[in-house]
Tab-separated table of C-alpha atoms and ligand atoms in Angstrom:
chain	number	residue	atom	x	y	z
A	248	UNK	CA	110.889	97.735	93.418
A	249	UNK	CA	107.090	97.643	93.683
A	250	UNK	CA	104.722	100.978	94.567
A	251	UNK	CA	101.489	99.318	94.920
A	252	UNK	CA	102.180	95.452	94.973
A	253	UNK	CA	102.303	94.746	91.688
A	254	UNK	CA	105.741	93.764	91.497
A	255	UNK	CA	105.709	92.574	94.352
A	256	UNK	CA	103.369	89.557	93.523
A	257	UNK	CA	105.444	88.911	90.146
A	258	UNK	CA	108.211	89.179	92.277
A	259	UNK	CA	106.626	86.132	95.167
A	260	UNK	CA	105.019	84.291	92.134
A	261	UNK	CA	108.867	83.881	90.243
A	262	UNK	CA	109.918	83.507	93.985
A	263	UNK	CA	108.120	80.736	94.695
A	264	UNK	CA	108.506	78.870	91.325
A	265	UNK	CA	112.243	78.658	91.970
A	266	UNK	CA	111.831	77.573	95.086
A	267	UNK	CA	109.581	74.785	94.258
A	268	UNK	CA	112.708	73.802	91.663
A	269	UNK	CA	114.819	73.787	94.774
A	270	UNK	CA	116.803	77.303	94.359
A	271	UNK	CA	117.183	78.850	97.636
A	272	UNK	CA	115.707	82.366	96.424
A	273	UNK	CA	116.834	85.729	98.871
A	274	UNK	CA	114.091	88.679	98.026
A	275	UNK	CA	114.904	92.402	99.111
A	276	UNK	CA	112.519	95.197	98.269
A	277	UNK	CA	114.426	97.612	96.312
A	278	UNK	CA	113.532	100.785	98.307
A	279	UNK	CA	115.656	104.232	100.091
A	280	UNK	CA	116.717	103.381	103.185
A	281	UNK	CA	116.709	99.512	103.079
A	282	UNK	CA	119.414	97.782	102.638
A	283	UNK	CA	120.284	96.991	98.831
A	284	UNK	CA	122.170	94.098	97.311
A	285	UNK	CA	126.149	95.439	96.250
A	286	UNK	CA	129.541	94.258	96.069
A	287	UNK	CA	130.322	91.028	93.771
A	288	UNK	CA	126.576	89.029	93.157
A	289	UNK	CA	127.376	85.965	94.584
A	290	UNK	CA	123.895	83.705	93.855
A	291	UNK	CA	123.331	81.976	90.532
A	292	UNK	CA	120.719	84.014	89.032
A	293	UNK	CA	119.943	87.704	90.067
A	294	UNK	CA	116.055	88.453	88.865
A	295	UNK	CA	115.421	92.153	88.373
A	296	UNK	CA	111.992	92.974	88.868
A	297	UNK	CA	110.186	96.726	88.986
A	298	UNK	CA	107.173	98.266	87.462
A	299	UNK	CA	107.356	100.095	84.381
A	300	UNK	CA	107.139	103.644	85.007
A	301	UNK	CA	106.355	106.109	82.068
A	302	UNK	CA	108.023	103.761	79.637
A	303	UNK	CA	111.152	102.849	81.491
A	304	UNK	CA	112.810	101.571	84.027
A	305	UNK	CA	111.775	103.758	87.516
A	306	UNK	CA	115.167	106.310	88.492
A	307	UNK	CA	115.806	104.867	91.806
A	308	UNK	CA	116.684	101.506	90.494
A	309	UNK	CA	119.711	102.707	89.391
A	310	UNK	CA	120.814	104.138	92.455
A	311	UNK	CA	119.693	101.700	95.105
A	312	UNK	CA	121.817	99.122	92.998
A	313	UNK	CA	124.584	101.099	92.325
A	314	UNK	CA	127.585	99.457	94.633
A	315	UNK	CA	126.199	96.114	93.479
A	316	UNK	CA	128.632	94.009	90.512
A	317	UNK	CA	127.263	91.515	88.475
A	318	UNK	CA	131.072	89.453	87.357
A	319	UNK	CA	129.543	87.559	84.988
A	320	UNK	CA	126.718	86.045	87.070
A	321	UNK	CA	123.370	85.536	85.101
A	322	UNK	CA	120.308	87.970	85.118
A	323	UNK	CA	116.926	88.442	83.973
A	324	UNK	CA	114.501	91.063	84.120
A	325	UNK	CA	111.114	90.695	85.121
A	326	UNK	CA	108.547	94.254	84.357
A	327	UNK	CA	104.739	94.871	85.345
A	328	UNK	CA	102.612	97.195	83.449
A	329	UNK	CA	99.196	98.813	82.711
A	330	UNK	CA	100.081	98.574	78.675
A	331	UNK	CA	103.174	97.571	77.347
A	332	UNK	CA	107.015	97.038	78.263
A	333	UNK	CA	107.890	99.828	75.741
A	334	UNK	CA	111.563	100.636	76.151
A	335	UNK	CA	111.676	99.246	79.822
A	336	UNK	CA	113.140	95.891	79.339
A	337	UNK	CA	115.660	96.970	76.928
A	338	UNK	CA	116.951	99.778	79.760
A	339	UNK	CA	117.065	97.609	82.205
A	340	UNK	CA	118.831	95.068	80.041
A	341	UNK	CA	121.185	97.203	79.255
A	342	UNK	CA	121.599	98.547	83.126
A	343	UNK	CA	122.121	95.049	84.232
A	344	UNK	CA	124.972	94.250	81.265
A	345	UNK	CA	126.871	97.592	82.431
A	346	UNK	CA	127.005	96.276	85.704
A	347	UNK	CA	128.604	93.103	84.796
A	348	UNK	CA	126.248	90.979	84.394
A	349	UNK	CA	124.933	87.935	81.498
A	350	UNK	CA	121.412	88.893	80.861
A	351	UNK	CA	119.961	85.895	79.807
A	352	UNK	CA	116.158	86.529	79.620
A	353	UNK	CA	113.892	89.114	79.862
A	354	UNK	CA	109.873	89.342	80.325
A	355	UNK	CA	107.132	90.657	82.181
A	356	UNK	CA	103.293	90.808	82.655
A	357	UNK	CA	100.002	93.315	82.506
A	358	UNK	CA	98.703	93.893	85.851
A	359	UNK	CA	96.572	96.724	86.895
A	360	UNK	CA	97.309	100.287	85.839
A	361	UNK	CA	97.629	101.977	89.308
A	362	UNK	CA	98.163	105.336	87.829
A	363	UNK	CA	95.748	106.626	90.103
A	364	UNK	CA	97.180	110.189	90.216
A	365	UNK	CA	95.761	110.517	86.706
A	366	UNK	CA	93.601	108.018	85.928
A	367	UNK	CA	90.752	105.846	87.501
A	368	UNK	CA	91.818	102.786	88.518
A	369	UNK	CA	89.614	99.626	87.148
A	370	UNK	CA	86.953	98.078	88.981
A	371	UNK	CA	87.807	95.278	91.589
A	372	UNK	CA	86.647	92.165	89.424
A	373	UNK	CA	88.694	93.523	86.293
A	374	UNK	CA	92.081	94.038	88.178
A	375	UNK	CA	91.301	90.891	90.187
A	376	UNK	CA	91.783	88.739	86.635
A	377	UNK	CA	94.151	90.654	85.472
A	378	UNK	CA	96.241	90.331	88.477
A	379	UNK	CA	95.775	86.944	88.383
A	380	UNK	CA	96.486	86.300	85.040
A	381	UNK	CA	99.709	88.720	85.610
A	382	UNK	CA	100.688	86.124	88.282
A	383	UNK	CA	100.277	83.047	85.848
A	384	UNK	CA	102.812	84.556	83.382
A	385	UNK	CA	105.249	85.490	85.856
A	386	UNK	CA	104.983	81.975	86.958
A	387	UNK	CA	105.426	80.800	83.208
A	388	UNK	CA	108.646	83.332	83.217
A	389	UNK	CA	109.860	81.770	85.823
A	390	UNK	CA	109.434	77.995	85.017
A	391	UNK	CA	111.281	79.321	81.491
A	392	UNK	CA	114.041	80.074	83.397
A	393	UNK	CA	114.170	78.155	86.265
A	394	UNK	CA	115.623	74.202	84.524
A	395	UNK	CA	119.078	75.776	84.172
A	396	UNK	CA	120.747	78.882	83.074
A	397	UNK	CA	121.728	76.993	79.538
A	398	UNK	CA	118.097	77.048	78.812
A	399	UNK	CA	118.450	80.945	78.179
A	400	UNK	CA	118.239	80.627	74.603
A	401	UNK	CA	114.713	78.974	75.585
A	402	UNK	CA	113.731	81.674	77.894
A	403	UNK	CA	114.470	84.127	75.700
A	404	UNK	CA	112.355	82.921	73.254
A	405	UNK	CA	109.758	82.973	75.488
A	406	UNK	CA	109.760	86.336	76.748
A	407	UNK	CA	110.082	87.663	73.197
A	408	UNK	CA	107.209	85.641	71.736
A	409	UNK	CA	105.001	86.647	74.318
A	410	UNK	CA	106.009	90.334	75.078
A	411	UNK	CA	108.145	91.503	71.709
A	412	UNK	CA	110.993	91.709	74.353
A	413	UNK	CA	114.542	92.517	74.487
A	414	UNK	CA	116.624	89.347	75.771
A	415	UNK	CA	120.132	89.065	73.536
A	416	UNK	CA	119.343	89.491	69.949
A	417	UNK	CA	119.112	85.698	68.664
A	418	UNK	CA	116.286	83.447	67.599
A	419	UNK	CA	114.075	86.148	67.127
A	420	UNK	CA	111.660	86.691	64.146
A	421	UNK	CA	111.591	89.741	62.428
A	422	UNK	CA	108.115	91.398	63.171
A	423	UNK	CA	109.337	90.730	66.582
A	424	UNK	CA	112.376	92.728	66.143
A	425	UNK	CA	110.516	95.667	64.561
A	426	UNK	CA	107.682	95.543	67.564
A	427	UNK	CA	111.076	95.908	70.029
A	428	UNK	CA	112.842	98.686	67.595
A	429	UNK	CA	109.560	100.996	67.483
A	430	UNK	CA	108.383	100.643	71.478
A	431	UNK	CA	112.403	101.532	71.957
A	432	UNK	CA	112.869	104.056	69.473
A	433	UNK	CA	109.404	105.479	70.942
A	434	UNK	CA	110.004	105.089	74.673
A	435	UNK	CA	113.465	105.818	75.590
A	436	UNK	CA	112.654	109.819	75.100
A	437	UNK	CA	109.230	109.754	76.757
A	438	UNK	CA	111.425	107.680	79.583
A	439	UNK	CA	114.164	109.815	79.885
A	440	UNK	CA	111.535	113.089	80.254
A	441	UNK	CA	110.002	111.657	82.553
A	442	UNK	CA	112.990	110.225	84.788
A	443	UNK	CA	114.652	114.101	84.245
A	444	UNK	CA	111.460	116.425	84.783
A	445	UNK	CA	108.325	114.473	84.696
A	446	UNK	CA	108.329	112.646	87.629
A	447	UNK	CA	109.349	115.849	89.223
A	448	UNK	CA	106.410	117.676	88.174
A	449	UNK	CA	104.498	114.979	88.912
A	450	UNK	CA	105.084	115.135	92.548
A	451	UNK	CA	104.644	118.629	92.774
A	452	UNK	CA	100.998	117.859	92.121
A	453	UNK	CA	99.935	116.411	94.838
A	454	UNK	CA	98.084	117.607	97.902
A	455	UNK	CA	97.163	116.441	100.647
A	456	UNK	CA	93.343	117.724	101.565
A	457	UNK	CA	91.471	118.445	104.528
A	458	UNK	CA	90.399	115.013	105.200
A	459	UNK	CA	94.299	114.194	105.841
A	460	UNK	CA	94.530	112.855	109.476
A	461	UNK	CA	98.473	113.117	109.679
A	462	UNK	CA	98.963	109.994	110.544
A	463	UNK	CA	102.310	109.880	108.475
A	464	UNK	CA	101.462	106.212	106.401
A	465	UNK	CA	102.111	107.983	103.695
A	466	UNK	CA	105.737	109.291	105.082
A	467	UNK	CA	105.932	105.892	106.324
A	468	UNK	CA	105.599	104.084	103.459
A	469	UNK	CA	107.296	105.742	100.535
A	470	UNK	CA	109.772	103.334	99.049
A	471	UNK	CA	111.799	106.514	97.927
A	472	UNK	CA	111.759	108.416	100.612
A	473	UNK	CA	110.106	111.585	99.106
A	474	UNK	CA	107.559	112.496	101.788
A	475	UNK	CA	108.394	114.398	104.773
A	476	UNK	CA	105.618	115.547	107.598
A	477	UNK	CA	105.768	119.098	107.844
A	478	UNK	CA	103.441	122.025	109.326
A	479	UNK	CA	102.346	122.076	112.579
A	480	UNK	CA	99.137	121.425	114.508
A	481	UNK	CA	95.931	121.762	112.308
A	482	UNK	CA	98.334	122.564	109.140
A	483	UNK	CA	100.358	119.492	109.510
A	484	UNK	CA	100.442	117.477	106.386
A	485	UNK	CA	103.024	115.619	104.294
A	486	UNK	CA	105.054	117.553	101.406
A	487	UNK	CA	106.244	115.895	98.511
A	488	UNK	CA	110.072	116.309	97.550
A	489	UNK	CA	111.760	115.653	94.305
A	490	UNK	CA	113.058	111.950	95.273
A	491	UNK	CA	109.512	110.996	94.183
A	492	UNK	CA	109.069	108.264	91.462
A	493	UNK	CA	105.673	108.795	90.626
A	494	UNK	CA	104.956	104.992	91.792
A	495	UNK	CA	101.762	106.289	93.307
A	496	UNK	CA	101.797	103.943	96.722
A	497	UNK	CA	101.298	106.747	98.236
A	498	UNK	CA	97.772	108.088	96.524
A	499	UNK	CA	96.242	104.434	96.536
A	500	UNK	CA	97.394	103.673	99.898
A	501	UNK	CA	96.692	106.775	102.180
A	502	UNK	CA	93.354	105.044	104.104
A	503	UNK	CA	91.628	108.156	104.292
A	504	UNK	CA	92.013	108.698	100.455
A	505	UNK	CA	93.165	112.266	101.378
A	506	UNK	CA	95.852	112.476	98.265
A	507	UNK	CA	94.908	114.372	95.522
A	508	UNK	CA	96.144	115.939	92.018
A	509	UNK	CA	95.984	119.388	92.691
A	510	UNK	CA	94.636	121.296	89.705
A	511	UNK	CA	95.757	124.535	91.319
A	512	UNK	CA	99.315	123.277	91.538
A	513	UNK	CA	99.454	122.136	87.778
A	514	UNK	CA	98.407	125.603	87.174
A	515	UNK	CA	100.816	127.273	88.517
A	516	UNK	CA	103.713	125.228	87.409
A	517	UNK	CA	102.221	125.324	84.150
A	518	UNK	CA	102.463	128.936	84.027
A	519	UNK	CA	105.822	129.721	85.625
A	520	UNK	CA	107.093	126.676	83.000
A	521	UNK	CA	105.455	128.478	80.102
A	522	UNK	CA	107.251	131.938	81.470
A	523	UNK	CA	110.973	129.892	81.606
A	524	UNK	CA	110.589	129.074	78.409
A	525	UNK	CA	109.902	132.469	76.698
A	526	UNK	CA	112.728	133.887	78.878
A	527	UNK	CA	115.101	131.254	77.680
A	528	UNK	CA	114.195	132.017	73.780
A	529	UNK	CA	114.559	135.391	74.561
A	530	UNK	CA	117.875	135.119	76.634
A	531	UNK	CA	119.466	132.649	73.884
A	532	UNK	CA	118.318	134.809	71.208
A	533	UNK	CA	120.569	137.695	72.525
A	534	UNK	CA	123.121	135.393	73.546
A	535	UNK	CA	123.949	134.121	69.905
A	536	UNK	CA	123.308	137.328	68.110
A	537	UNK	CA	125.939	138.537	70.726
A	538	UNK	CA	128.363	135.959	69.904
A	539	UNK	CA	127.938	136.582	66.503
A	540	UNK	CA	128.174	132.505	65.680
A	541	UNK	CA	127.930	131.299	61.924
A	542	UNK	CA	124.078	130.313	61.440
A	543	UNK	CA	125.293	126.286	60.797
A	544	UNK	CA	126.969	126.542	64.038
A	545	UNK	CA	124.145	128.910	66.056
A	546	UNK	CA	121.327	126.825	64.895
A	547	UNK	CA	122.539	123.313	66.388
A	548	UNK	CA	124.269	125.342	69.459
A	549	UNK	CA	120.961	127.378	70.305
A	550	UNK	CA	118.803	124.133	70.107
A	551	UNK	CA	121.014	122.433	72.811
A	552	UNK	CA	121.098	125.264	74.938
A	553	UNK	CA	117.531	125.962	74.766
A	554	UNK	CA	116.911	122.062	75.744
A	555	UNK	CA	119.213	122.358	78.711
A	556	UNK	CA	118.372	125.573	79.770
A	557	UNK	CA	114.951	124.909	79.867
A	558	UNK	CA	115.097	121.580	81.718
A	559	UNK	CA	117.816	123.135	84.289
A	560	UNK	CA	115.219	125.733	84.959
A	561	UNK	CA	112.014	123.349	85.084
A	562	UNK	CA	113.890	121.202	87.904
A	563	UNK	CA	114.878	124.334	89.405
A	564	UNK	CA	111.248	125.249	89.983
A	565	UNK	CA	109.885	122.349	91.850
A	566	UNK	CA	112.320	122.931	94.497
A	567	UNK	CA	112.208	126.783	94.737
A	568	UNK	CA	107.965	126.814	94.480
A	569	UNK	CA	107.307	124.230	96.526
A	570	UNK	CA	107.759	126.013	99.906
A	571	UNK	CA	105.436	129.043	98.611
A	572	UNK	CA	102.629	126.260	97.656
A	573	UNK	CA	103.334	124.355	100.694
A	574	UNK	CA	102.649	127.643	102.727
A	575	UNK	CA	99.765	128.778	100.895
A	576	UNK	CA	98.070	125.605	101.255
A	577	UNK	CA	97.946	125.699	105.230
A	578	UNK	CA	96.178	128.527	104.819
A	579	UNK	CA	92.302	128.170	105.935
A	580	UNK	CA	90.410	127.944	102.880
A	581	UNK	CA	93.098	127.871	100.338
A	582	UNK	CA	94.249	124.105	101.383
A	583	UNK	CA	90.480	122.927	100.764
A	584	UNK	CA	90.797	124.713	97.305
A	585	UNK	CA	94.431	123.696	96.543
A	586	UNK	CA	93.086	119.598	97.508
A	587	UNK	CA	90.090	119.805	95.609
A	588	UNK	CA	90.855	117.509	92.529
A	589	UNK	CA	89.299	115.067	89.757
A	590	UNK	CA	91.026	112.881	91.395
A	591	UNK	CA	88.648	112.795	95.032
A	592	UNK	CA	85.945	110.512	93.293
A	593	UNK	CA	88.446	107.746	92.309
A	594	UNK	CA	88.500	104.521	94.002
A	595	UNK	CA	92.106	103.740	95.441
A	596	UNK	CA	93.663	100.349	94.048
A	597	UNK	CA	96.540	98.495	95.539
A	598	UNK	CA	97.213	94.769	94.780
A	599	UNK	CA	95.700	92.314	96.401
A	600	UNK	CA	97.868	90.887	99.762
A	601	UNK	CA	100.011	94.130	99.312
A	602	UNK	CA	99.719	96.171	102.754
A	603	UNK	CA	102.743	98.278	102.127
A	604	UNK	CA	106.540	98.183	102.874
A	605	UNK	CA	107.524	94.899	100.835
A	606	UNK	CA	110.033	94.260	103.122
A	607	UNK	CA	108.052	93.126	105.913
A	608	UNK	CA	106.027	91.155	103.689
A	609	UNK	CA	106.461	87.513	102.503
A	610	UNK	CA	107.837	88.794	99.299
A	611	UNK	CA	111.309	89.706	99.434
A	612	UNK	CA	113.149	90.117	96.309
A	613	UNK	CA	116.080	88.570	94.072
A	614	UNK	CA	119.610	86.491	94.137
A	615	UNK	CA	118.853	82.843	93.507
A	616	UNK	CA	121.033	80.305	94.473
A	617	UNK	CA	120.730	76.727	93.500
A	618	UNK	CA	121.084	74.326	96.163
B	979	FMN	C1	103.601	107.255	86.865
B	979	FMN	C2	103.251	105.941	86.236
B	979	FMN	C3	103.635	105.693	84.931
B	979	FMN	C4	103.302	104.487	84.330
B	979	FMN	N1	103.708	104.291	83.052
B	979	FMN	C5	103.383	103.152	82.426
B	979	FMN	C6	103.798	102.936	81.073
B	979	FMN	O1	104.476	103.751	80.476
B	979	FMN	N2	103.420	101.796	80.469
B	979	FMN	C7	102.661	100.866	81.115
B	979	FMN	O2	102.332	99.855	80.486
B	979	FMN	N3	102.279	101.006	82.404
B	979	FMN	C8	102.627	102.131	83.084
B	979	FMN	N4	102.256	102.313	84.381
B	979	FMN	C9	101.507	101.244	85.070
B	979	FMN	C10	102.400	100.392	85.957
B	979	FMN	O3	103.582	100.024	85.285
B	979	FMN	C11	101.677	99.114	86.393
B	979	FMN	O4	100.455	99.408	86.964
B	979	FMN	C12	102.566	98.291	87.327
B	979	FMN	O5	102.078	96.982	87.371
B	979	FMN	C13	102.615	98.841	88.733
B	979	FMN	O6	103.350	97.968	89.552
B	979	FMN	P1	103.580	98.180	91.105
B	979	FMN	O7	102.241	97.975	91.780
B	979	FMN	O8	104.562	97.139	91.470
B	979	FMN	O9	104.081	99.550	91.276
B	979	FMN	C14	102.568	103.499	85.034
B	979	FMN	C15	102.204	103.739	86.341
B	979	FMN	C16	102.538	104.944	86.958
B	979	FMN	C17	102.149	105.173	88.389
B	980	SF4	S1	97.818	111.991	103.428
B	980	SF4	FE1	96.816	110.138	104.192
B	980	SF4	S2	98.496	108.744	104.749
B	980	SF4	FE2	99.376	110.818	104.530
B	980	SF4	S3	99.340	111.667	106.587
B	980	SF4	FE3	97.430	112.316	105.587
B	980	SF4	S4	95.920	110.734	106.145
B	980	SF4	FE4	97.949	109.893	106.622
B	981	SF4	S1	105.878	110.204	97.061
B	981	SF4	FE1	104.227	108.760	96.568
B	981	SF4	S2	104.417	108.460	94.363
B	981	SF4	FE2	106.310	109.427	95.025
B	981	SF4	S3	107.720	107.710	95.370
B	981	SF4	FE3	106.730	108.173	97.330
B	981	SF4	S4	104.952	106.822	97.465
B	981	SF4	FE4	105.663	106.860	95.333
């Protein structure tokens, strides 16, 4: 899965590697819609790949490779990042074993940050090196792997040496270990936040403003699916739905740089958040003096309920708000307030080569089979 090509490069680079060592390697784009590897894996070596999205592993992995069964075959996991694999590798380690599968090495490379819905991106020279020093190590990665799948123990090695990452637990020195407990132990909440709500609220922030042609690339292009064209005539934009993954093609690749963060939008979802969560202290509150529980067995009890309650109602929001802000936005006036953002004087980044839909490209992704 790639959202603004940086995967996608790792992806080509590992690609062609292997194929150079005479594997005959199949890439698919891991993307809604597309058709996704499932039933038995019948190659030699499947080679996750995906950007690491807010510590982990991005949702829609999961479910575009859910009818597929490793049986034993081999694996290993490939990340990009802006920072650090935090708790990625280890989730999508672990994803890959449930399904069945040997996961014999795992790694990954910094490329570009393209979290462009927050943050500038860098300047073209910077991401230039660091994209192509992201491509060397995937390359590296790949020649690690690539001799024979009994070399895993040496791959492994590799990836955790260079990246403090999770491969199968042996050979490993201790610092290492500690590096892979903390980023874990540290990630996997921030992950699973973001994979429940964040992303969520996330996507409700963006706007499309008035310099937004409706040509539909945006629509288009999603690898999740999550934009629809709606509106009509002048008012005729994209909305954002809940699919979204945050992978931010959409931002850095709209050509008329029309996609902002809407600071009106956080606003408001800020504040009706902030009123969900009074209610639910206030609704619990009555609740367990009501049911009269034992303060040992309210305490635990109220702090689960509060935690579900509250991210129930959060997800609830972005679905019942949207079609208010959606509405207020095509009205004259309000849509060039609602689009006007930090975010308009940011450059837009995408990786170099990358024109969209991974699919059609040269890269294709995964399931390597030796010839
Ligand atoms: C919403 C979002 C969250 C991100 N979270 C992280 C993160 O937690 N750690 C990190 O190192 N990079 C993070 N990144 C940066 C991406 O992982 C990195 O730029 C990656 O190479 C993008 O690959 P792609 O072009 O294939 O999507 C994040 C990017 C986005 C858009
Ligand atoms: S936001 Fe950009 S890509 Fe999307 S429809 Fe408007 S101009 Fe086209
Ligand atoms: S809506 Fe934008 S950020 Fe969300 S998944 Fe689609 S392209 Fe990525």
């Amino acid at each position: 899965m790639t959202g603004t090509g940086n995967t996608w490069r790792a992806a080509a680079a590992i690609s062609e590697e292997l194929s150079a060592k005479g594997w005959t390697v199949n890439m698919v784009e891991l993307r809604k819609g597309a058709e996704s590897p499932k039933g038995d894996f019948a190659g030699d070596l499947f080679v996750l790949s995906f950007p690491v999205l807010a510590f982990g592993i991005p949702a829609m992995v999961r479910t575009v490779l859910r009818g597929l069964r490793g049986r034993g075959s081999d694996a290993v996991v490939f990340a990009t990042w802006g920072g650090a694999a935090t708790a990625s590798l280890w989730q999508a380690a672990g994803f890959l074993r449930r399904k069945g599968f040997r996961v014999v090495a795992t790694g990954g490379a910094a490329y570009p940050f393209n979290w462009t819905q927050m943050l500038a991106p860098s300047d073209a020279a910077s991401s230039r090196s660091m994209t192509r020093e992201g491509d060397a190590e995937a390359r590296r990665f790949a020649n690690a792997v690539s001799g024979s799948t009994a070399r895993a123990g040496e791959a492994r090695r590799f990836a955790d040496a260079v990246h403090g990452a999770v491969a199968g637990g042996h050979g490993e020195k201790a610092s290492v270990r500690r590096t892979r407990a903390a980023s874990i132990i540290g990630g996997v909440p921030v992950a699973w936040l973001y994979s429940t709500i964040g992303r969520f609220g996330l996507a409700a922030l963006f706007a499309a403003d008035e310099r937004c042609t409706a040509c539909g690339a945006c629509a288009r292009e999603c690898p999740a699916r999550a934009i629809v064209m709606a509106g009509k005539g002048e008012s005729r934009r994209p909305q954002w739905r809940t699919r979204c993954q945050g992978c931010n093609r959409c931002i850095n690749m709209c050509p008329g740089a029309a996609i902002q963060s809407s600071p009106v939008r956080a606003s408001v979802h800020l504040t009706v958040n902030v009123v969900l969560i009074v209610l639910s202290v206030i609704g619990l509150n009555r609740l367990s003096a009501l049911a009269g529980l034992p303060p040992y067995l309210s305490i635990p009890a109220w702090i689960v309920a509060f935690v579900l309650l509250v991210v129930y109602l959060s997800r609830l929001q972005f679905t019942a708000l949207e079609p208010l802000l959606f509405a207020l936005e095509g009205m004259p006036g309000l849509r060039k307030r609602i689009g006007r953002s930090w975010t308009a004087g940011f450059g837009r980044n995408s990786a170099e080569g990358f024109t969209g839909r991974a699919g059609k490209q040269a890269g294709k992704k995964i399931s390597g089979r030796r010839r």
